Short mmCIF file of C-alpha atoms in Angstrom, two decimals:
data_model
loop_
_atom_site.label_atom_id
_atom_site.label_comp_id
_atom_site.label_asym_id
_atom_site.label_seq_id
_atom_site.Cartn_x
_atom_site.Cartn_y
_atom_site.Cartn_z
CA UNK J 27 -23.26 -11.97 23.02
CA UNK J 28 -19.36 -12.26 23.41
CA UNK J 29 -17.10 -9.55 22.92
CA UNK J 30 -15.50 -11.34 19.59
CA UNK J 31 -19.08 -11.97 18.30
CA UNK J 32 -19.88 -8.37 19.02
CA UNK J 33 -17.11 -7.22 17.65
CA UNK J 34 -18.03 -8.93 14.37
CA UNK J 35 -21.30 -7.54 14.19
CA UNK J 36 -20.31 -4.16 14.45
CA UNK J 37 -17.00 -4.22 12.25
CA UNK J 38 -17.19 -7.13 9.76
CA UNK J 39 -20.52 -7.34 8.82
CA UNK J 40 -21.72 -3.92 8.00
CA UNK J 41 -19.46 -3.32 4.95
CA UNK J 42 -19.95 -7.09 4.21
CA UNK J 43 -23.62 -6.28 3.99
CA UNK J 44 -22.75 -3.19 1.69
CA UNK J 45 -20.79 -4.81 -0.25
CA UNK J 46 -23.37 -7.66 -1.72
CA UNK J 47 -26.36 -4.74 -1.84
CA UNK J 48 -24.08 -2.64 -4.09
CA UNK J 49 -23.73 -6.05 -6.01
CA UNK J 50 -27.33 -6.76 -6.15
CA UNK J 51 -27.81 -3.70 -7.29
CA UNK J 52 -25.64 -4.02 -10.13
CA UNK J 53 -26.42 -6.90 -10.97
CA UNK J 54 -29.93 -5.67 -11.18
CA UNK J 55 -29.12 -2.27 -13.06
CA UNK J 56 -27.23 -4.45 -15.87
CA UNK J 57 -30.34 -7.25 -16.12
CA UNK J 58 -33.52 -4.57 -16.03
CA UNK J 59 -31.79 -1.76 -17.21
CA UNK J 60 -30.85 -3.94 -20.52
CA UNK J 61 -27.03 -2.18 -19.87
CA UNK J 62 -24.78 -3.79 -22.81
CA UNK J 63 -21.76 -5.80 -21.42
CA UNK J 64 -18.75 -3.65 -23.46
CA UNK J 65 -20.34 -0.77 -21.02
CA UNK J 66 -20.54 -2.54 -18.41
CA UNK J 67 -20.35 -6.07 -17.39
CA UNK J 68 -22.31 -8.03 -15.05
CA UNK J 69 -21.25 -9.06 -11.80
CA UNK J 70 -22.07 -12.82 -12.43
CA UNK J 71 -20.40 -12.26 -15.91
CA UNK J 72 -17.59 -11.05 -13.87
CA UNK J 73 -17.30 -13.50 -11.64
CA UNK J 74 -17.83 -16.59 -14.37
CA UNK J 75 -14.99 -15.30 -16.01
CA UNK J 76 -12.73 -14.77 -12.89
CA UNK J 77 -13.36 -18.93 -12.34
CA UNK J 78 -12.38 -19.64 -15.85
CA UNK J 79 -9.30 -17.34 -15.98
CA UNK J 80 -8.09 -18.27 -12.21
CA UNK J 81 -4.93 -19.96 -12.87
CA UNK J 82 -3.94 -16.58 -15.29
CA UNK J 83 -5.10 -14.44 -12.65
CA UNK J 84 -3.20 -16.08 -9.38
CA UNK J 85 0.28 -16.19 -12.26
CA UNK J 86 -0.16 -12.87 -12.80
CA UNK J 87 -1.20 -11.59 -9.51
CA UNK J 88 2.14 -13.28 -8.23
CA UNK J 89 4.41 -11.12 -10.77
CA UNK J 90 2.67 -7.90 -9.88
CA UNK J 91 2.67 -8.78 -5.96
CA UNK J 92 6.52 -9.84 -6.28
CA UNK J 93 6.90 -6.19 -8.07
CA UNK J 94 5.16 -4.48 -5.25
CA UNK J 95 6.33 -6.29 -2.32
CA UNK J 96 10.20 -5.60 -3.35
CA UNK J 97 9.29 -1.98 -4.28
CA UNK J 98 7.47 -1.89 -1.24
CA UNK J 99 10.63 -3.04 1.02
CA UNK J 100 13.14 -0.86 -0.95
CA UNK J 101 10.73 2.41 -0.05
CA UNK J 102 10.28 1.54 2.93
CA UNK J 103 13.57 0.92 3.87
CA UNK J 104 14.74 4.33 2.35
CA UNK J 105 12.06 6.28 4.16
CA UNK J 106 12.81 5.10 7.30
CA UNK J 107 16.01 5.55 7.01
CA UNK J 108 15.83 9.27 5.62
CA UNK J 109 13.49 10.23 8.19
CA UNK J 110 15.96 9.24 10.98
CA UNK J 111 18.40 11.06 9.29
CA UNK J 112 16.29 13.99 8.87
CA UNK J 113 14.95 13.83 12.09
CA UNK J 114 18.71 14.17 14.24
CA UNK J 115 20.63 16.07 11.44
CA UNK J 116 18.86 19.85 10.98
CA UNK J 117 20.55 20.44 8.15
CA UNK J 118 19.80 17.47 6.33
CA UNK J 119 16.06 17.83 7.06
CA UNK J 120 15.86 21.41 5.37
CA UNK J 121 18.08 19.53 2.27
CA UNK J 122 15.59 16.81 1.76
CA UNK J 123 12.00 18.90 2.16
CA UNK J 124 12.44 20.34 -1.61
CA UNK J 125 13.85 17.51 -2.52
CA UNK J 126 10.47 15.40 -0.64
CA UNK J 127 8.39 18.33 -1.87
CA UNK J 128 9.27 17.45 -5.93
CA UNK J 129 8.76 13.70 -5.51
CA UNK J 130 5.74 13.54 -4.02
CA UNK J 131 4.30 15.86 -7.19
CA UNK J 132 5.82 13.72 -9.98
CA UNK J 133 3.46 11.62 -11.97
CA UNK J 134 5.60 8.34 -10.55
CA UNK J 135 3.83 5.64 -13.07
CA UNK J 136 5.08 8.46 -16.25
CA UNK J 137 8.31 7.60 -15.34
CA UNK J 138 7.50 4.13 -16.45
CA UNK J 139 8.17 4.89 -20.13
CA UNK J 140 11.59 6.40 -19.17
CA UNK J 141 12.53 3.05 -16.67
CA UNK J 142 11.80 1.04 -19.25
CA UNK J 143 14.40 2.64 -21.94
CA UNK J 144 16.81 2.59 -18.97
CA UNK J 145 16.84 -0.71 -17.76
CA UNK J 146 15.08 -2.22 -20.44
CA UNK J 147 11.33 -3.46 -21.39
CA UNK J 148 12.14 -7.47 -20.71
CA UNK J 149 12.90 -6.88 -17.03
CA UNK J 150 10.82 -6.17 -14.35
CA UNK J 151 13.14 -3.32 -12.63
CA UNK J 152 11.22 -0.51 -14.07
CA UNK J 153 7.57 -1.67 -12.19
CA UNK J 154 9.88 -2.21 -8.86
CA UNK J 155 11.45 1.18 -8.97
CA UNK J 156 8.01 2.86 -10.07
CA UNK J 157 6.81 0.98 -6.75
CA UNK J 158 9.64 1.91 -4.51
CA UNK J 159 9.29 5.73 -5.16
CA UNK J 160 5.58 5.80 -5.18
CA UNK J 161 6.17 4.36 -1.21
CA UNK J 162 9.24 6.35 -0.38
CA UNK J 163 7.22 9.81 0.16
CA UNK J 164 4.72 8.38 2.50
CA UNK J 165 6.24 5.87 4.43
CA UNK J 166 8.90 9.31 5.05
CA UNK J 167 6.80 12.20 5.93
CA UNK J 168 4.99 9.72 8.46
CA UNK J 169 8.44 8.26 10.27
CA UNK J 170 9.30 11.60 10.10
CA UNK J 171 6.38 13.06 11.76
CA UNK J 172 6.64 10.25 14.85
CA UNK J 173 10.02 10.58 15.56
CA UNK J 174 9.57 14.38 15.99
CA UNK J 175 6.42 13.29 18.29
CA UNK J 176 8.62 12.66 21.27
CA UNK J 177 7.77 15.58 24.15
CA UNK J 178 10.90 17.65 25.68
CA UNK J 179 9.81 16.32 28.86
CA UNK J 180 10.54 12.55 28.17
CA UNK J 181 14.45 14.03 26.19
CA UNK J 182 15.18 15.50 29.58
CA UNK J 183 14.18 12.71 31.74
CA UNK J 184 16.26 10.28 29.80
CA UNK J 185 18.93 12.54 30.51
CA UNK J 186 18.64 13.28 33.98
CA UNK J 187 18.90 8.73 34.04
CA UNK J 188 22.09 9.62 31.96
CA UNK J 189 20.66 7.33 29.72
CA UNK J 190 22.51 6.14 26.18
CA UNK J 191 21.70 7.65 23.13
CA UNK J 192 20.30 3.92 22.07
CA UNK J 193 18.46 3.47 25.39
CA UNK J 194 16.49 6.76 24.30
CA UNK J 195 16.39 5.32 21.32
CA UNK J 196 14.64 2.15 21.97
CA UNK J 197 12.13 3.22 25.12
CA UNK J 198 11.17 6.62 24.04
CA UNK J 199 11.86 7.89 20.27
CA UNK J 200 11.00 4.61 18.35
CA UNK J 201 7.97 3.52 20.15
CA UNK J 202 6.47 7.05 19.71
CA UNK J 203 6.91 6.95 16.19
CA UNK J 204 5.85 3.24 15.30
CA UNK J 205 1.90 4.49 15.05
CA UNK J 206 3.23 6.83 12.70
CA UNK J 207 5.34 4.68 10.86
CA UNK J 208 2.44 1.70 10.74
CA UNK J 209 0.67 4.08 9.36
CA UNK J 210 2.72 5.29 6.18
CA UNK J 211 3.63 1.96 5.33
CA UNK J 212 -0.29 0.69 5.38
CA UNK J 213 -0.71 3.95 2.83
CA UNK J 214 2.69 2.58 1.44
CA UNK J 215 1.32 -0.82 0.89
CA UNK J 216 -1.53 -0.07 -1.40
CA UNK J 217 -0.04 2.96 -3.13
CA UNK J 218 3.05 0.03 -3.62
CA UNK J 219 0.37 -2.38 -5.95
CA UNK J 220 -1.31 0.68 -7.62
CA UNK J 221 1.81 1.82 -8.81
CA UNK J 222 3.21 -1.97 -10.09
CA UNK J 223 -0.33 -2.55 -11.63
CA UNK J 224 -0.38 1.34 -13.34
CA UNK J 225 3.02 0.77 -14.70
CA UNK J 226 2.18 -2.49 -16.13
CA UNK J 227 0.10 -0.30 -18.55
CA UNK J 228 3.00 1.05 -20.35
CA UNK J 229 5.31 -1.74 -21.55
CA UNK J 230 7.11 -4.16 -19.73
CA UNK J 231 7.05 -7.93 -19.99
CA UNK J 232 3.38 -9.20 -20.37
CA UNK J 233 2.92 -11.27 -17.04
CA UNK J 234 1.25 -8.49 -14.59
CA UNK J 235 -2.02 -7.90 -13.68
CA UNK J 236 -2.23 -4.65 -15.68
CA UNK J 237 -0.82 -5.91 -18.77
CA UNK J 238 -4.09 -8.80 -18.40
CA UNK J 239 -5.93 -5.62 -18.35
CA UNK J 240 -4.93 -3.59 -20.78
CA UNK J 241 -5.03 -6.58 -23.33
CA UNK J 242 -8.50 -7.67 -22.36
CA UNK J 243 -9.85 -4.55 -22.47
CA UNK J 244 -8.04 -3.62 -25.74
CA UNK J 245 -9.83 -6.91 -26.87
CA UNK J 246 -13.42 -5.90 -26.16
CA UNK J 247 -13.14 -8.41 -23.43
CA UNK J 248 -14.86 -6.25 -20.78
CA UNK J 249 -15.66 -9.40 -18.34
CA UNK J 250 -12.15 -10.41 -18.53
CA UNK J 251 -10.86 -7.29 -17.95
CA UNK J 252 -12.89 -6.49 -14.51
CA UNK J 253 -11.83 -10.15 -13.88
CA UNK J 254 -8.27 -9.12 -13.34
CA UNK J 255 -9.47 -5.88 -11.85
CA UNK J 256 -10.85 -8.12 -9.52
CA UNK J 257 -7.63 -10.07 -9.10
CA UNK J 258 -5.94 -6.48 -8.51
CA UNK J 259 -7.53 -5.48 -5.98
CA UNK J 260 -7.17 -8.84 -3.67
CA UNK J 261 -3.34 -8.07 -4.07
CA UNK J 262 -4.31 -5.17 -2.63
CA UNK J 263 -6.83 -6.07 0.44
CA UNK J 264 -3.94 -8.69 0.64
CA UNK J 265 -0.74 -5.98 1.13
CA UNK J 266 -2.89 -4.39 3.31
CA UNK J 267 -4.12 -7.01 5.61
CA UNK J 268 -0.48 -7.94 5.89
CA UNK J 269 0.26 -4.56 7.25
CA UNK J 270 -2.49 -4.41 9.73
CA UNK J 271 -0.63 -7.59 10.93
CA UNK J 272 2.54 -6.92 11.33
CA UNK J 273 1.23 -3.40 12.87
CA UNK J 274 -0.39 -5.58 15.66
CA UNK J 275 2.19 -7.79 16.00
CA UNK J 276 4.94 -4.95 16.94
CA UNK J 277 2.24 -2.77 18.92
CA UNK J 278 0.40 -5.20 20.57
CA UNK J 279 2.56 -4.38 23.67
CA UNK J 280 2.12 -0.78 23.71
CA UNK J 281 -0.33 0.63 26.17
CA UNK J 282 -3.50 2.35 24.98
#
């Protein structure tokens, strides 16, 4: 067996396996067990309704993906740049941890509500911002947390070379911290749709994701409702994937 055939067995096709027994057991619980469908639909219920309701689902999975990819960027952006700041400036760094501290404990998808009377409920700037501060606090605390990674050692050697502030920069500080980094924005990326598809559920124009679900479900239309649940979370696998990508893509380089 090959090393990308091995690989396969041992990472892909465990939680693949998993994955359709939970199914089959669901799917069994709903048929024996007699469960009624506004309690809980069955998976083949689900999935007959996800085929009929496609086109809605791929139209509204591109609103809510366009809300959380922007939010997504804008966070991202902001954290980064934040936790440079934080990380050279002393002063600033004690100024933003209260600051840090009372955003990361806010209910982000209550401030929905508020957005919405602010920008107003035809517009999709509410759901972005929602996104974009739901991303900020991770995305951060983890830049933060690489850039501060460096050892002493490696400062003082770059010194003794007399070495630019950007040389430093660029061989030692920022590949330390991309792990770190990588690995706020892959939290980022599916805190970024939760947040878009949560604030869908208060207001806003009726095109996301969450407002499909809140009206099927409101409608007794359970099957439709776990339809776009479904649709929801391949956004999400989808963000996520796309991380792991770009993770590989700028690290593939870096020794192990």
């Amino acid at each position: 067996m090959n090393r990308t055939a091995s690989s396969f067995v041992t990472r892909v096709l465990p939680p693949v396996v998993l994955f359709v027994l939970l199914l089959a057991v669901w799917q069994l619980a709903v048929v024996v067990g007699g469960i009624p469908p506004f309690l809980l639909p069955s998976p083949a219920a689900i999935v007959d309704r996800f085929a009929e309701l496609l086109p809605s689902i791929v139209a509204a999975s591109l609103v809510t993906g366009g809300n959380a990819l922007v939010g997504l960027v804008i966070g991202s952006v902001l954290g980064v740049i934040a936790a440079v700041v934080a990380a050279f400036v002393r002063v600033l760094d004690e100024m933003f941890a209260p600051v840090i501290a009372a955003i990361a404990v806010v209910p982000i998808v209550a401030l929905a509500p508020v957005l919405y009377t602010m920008f107003g409920a035809n517009f999709e700037v509410a759901r972005v911002i929602v996104a974009a501060i739901a991303v900020f606090v991770p995305v951060f605390i983890n830049s933060l947390r690489g850039l501060r990674q460096v050892r002493p050692v490696h400062r003082d050697l770059m010194r003794a070379y007399a070495a630019s502030g950007w040389r430093t920069a660029r061989t030692v500080t920022i590949p330390s911290a991309l792990p770190f980094m990588f690995t706020g924005l892959r939290i980022a990326s599916s805190l970024a749709v939760i947040s878009a598809v949560v604030a869908e559920y208060f207001g806003g124009p009726r095109s996301g994701i969450g407002s499909f679900i809140t009206s099927a479900a409101s409608g007794s239309n359970y099957a439709s409702a776990w339809a776009f649940v479904v649709g929801a979370i391949i956004v999400g696998l989808v963000f996520y994937t796309a991380t792991l990508a770009v993770e590989k893509l700028f690290t593939r380089h870096r020794p192990t």
